[in-house]
Structures are given as C-alpha cells and as structure tokens.
Tab-separated table of C-alpha atoms in Angstrom:
chain	number	residue	atom	x	y	z
A	53	UNK	CA	201.955	19.230	49.102
A	54	UNK	CA	199.813	20.819	46.257
A	55	UNK	CA	199.169	24.554	45.529
A	56	UNK	CA	196.140	25.979	44.029
A	57	UNK	CA	195.095	29.520	42.671
A	58	UNK	CA	191.413	29.894	41.909
A	59	UNK	CA	189.224	32.788	41.211
A	60	UNK	CA	185.590	32.148	42.468
A	61	UNK	CA	182.266	34.238	42.356
A	62	UNK	CA	181.284	35.663	45.721
A	63	UNK	CA	177.869	34.115	46.769
A	64	UNK	CA	174.796	36.330	47.172
A	65	UNK	CA	171.558	36.093	48.807
A	66	UNK	CA	170.294	34.395	51.066
A	67	UNK	CA	173.909	34.226	52.546
A	68	UNK	CA	175.844	37.210	51.282
A	69	UNK	CA	179.782	37.395	52.059
A	70	UNK	CA	179.581	40.194	54.599
A	71	UNK	CA	177.871	42.165	57.260
A	72	UNK	CA	175.194	44.612	57.107
A	73	UNK	CA	177.420	47.584	56.451
A	74	UNK	CA	180.326	46.125	54.264
A	75	UNK	CA	180.901	42.858	52.438
A	76	UNK	CA	181.914	41.334	49.196
A	77	UNK	CA	179.562	42.364	46.355
A	78	UNK	CA	177.601	39.397	44.805
A	79	UNK	CA	179.291	37.842	41.768
A	80	UNK	CA	182.719	39.787	42.379
A	81	UNK	CA	185.745	37.757	42.582
A	82	UNK	CA	187.329	36.157	45.537
A	83	UNK	CA	191.132	35.040	44.588
A	84	UNK	CA	192.147	31.939	46.671
A	85	UNK	CA	195.702	30.934	46.938
A	86	UNK	CA	195.907	27.801	48.980
A	87	UNK	CA	198.253	24.869	49.767
A	88	UNK	CA	197.034	21.392	50.612
A	89	UNK	CA	199.124	19.164	52.807
A	90	UNK	CA	198.227	15.590	53.489
A	91	UNK	CA	198.951	14.878	57.236
A	92	UNK	CA	198.161	11.734	59.374
A	93	UNK	CA	194.633	12.930	60.422
A	94	UNK	CA	193.579	14.518	57.118
A	95	UNK	CA	194.322	17.503	54.693
A	96	UNK	CA	195.661	20.656	56.047
A	97	UNK	CA	194.651	23.700	53.965
A	98	UNK	CA	196.492	26.923	54.300
A	99	UNK	CA	196.923	30.087	52.072
A	100	UNK	CA	195.130	33.365	51.562
A	101	UNK	CA	191.797	34.745	50.229
A	102	UNK	CA	191.603	38.108	48.561
A	103	UNK	CA	188.513	40.165	47.799
A	104	UNK	CA	187.292	43.600	47.146
A	105	UNK	CA	184.981	45.118	49.605
A	106	UNK	CA	181.953	47.545	49.106
A	107	UNK	CA	179.882	49.355	51.840
A	108	UNK	CA	178.908	52.663	53.400
A	109	UNK	CA	180.987	54.752	55.939
A	110	UNK	CA	179.332	54.226	59.433
A	111	UNK	CA	179.740	57.860	60.301
A	112	UNK	CA	178.959	59.849	56.876
A	113	UNK	CA	177.121	57.203	54.759
A	114	UNK	CA	179.571	57.611	51.903
A	115	UNK	CA	180.487	54.550	49.812
A	116	UNK	CA	183.596	52.789	51.093
A	117	UNK	CA	185.624	50.693	48.727
A	118	UNK	CA	188.433	48.608	50.196
A	119	UNK	CA	190.304	45.381	49.616
A	120	UNK	CA	190.821	42.572	52.055
A	121	UNK	CA	193.395	39.692	52.369
A	122	UNK	CA	192.888	37.093	54.902
A	123	UNK	CA	194.832	34.002	56.058
A	124	UNK	CA	193.486	30.718	55.761
A	125	UNK	CA	194.334	27.555	57.934
A	126	UNK	CA	191.991	24.543	58.646
A	127	UNK	CA	192.405	20.810	59.057
A	128	UNK	CA	189.922	18.650	57.031
A	129	UNK	CA	189.710	15.256	58.724
A	130	UNK	CA	189.776	12.118	56.843
A	131	UNK	CA	186.895	9.594	57.234
A	132	UNK	CA	187.381	7.147	60.120
A	133	UNK	CA	190.570	8.892	61.303
A	134	UNK	CA	191.266	9.462	65.027
A	135	UNK	CA	190.475	13.058	64.619
A	136	UNK	CA	187.092	12.249	62.926
A	137	UNK	CA	186.165	9.836	65.862
A	138	UNK	CA	187.017	12.338	68.510
A	139	UNK	CA	185.423	15.482	67.359
A	140	UNK	CA	181.865	16.397	66.725
A	141	UNK	CA	180.615	16.680	63.300
A	142	UNK	CA	180.502	20.452	63.430
A	143	UNK	CA	183.797	21.049	65.213
A	144	UNK	CA	186.049	20.216	62.108
A	145	UNK	CA	185.370	20.009	58.481
A	146	UNK	CA	185.490	16.580	56.890
A	147	UNK	CA	186.936	15.171	53.545
A	148	UNK	CA	183.972	13.960	51.757
A	149	UNK	CA	184.236	11.823	48.473
A	150	UNK	CA	187.975	12.911	48.363
A	151	UNK	CA	186.771	16.716	48.073
A	152	UNK	CA	187.227	19.729	50.356
A	153	UNK	CA	184.497	22.371	50.684
A	154	UNK	CA	186.421	25.536	51.291
A	155	UNK	CA	183.406	27.765	51.365
A	156	UNK	CA	182.912	27.900	54.931
A	157	UNK	CA	186.421	28.309	55.913
A	158	UNK	CA	186.820	31.285	53.509
A	159	UNK	CA	183.482	32.678	54.588
A	160	UNK	CA	184.616	32.590	58.168
A	161	UNK	CA	187.785	34.072	57.731
A	162	UNK	CA	186.379	36.939	55.477
A	163	UNK	CA	183.495	37.940	57.641
A	164	UNK	CA	185.267	37.752	60.885
A	165	UNK	CA	187.908	40.113	59.614
A	166	UNK	CA	185.403	42.804	58.248
A	167	UNK	CA	185.021	46.026	60.198
A	168	UNK	CA	181.756	46.272	61.982
A	169	UNK	CA	181.748	50.103	61.544
A	170	UNK	CA	183.645	50.687	58.293
A	171	UNK	CA	184.952	54.290	57.646
A	172	UNK	CA	185.587	56.113	54.279
A	173	UNK	CA	188.870	57.551	55.978
A	174	UNK	CA	190.104	57.377	59.649
A	175	UNK	CA	189.314	60.939	60.339
A	176	UNK	CA	186.005	60.963	58.857
A	177	UNK	CA	183.994	63.598	61.002
A	178	UNK	CA	180.497	62.208	60.228
A	179	UNK	CA	177.245	63.998	59.994
A	180	UNK	CA	175.795	67.146	61.846
A	181	UNK	CA	173.296	65.868	64.228
A	182	UNK	CA	170.894	68.831	63.637
A	183	UNK	CA	170.582	69.037	59.906
A	184	UNK	CA	172.211	65.726	58.696
A	185	UNK	CA	174.905	67.377	56.243
A	186	UNK	CA	178.339	66.124	56.173
A	187	UNK	CA	180.494	67.856	58.613
A	188	UNK	CA	183.435	67.814	55.789
A	189	UNK	CA	181.077	69.904	53.443
A	190	UNK	CA	180.049	72.449	56.075
A	191	UNK	CA	181.948	75.726	57.310
A	192	UNK	CA	184.068	75.531	60.320
A	193	UNK	CA	181.604	77.881	62.169
A	194	UNK	CA	178.600	75.715	61.440
A	195	UNK	CA	176.242	75.288	64.271
A	196	UNK	CA	172.645	75.390	65.371
A	197	UNK	CA	171.090	77.392	68.089
A	198	UNK	CA	168.712	75.267	70.103
A	199	UNK	CA	166.842	76.956	72.783
A	200	UNK	CA	165.660	74.820	75.640
A	201	UNK	CA	161.725	75.184	75.593
A	202	UNK	CA	161.786	75.651	79.426
A	203	UNK	CA	163.659	78.940	79.099
A	204	UNK	CA	161.643	80.153	75.993
A	205	UNK	CA	159.544	82.539	78.192
A	206	UNK	CA	162.530	84.346	79.379
A	207	UNK	CA	163.705	85.019	75.754
A	208	UNK	CA	160.892	87.792	75.247
A	209	UNK	CA	162.633	89.800	78.288
A	210	UNK	CA	165.953	89.834	76.313
A	211	UNK	CA	166.805	92.907	74.162
A	212	UNK	CA	166.258	92.447	70.523
A	213	UNK	CA	169.500	92.012	68.424
C-alpha cells in the first residue's frame, strides 16, 4: 500500500468542477490524500478530496463560500484481469500504461456531493417577490398592497383615508 498527498489545480472550461450555482473555482487547489492498494484484480484507490467552493445562494443570490471534503473509493482494473474481461469499458476505470487517471473519480465524488440549491445560511429568508430586495435587509412590517384589477372599480366607492 502506498499513500500520496497531492495538490492539483481545479479544471475550468469546458468542464468546470461544479454545477450551475456552486463549484470549485477554476485554478483553485483540490487537495488529494489517497491510498493505493494492489489487489488481485487491479489497484484499489481510497482516500479523500478537499476543495473550496464558491457560488451564489439560491434564495438571496449572495455569494456562498464553503469547503467540501469527499471520500474516494474506486477499483482500477488491470489489463487482461478477470474484472477487465467481465466489465464494459465504461463501467470501471482501467490501469493504462501503469498509470491511474483520478480525474473522473474525483470529479464524480465532488460534483455529486454539491448542493443543487446552495444557501448562504440555513435560515436565509430570500428575496421579496414584489420588489426583489433581500428580506434580511427589510423592515419586519415590509409588504406591498396589491389590488386585484377585477375589484379596482369598487375602490372608488370606499371612503378616502
């Protein structure tokens, strides 16, 4: 068994490391701490990946800064092993020229763990649907009077305030 610690830059376009609302900024560091174990059918890779995230809150559109640590675990099949012969090429990664390409397993682990609707804080109230201002910045009695146009003709019969 061998252990490795590496810092790699996060990829950018055309395939950034993230989803539309949050991700690892291009060029920022992804820290890998992996263990490689030789097993009968290939090399088993286990460990963790750690990265800084940036995005925007799904409710109020403020910037979100967070960190993420995910567990990694994947078998890379040796060429001509029983596993290599019994699985499709896209089912399991392969050892190619005695090298392992960890990009896809790191990408899958990080992206599948990201929240689809990131929040700046758990109790974020979001935006006022009428004026678009952040509820956190508005007075507690903030509101908008909306009159249904079907009842507008009756308004002229009400006494003036």
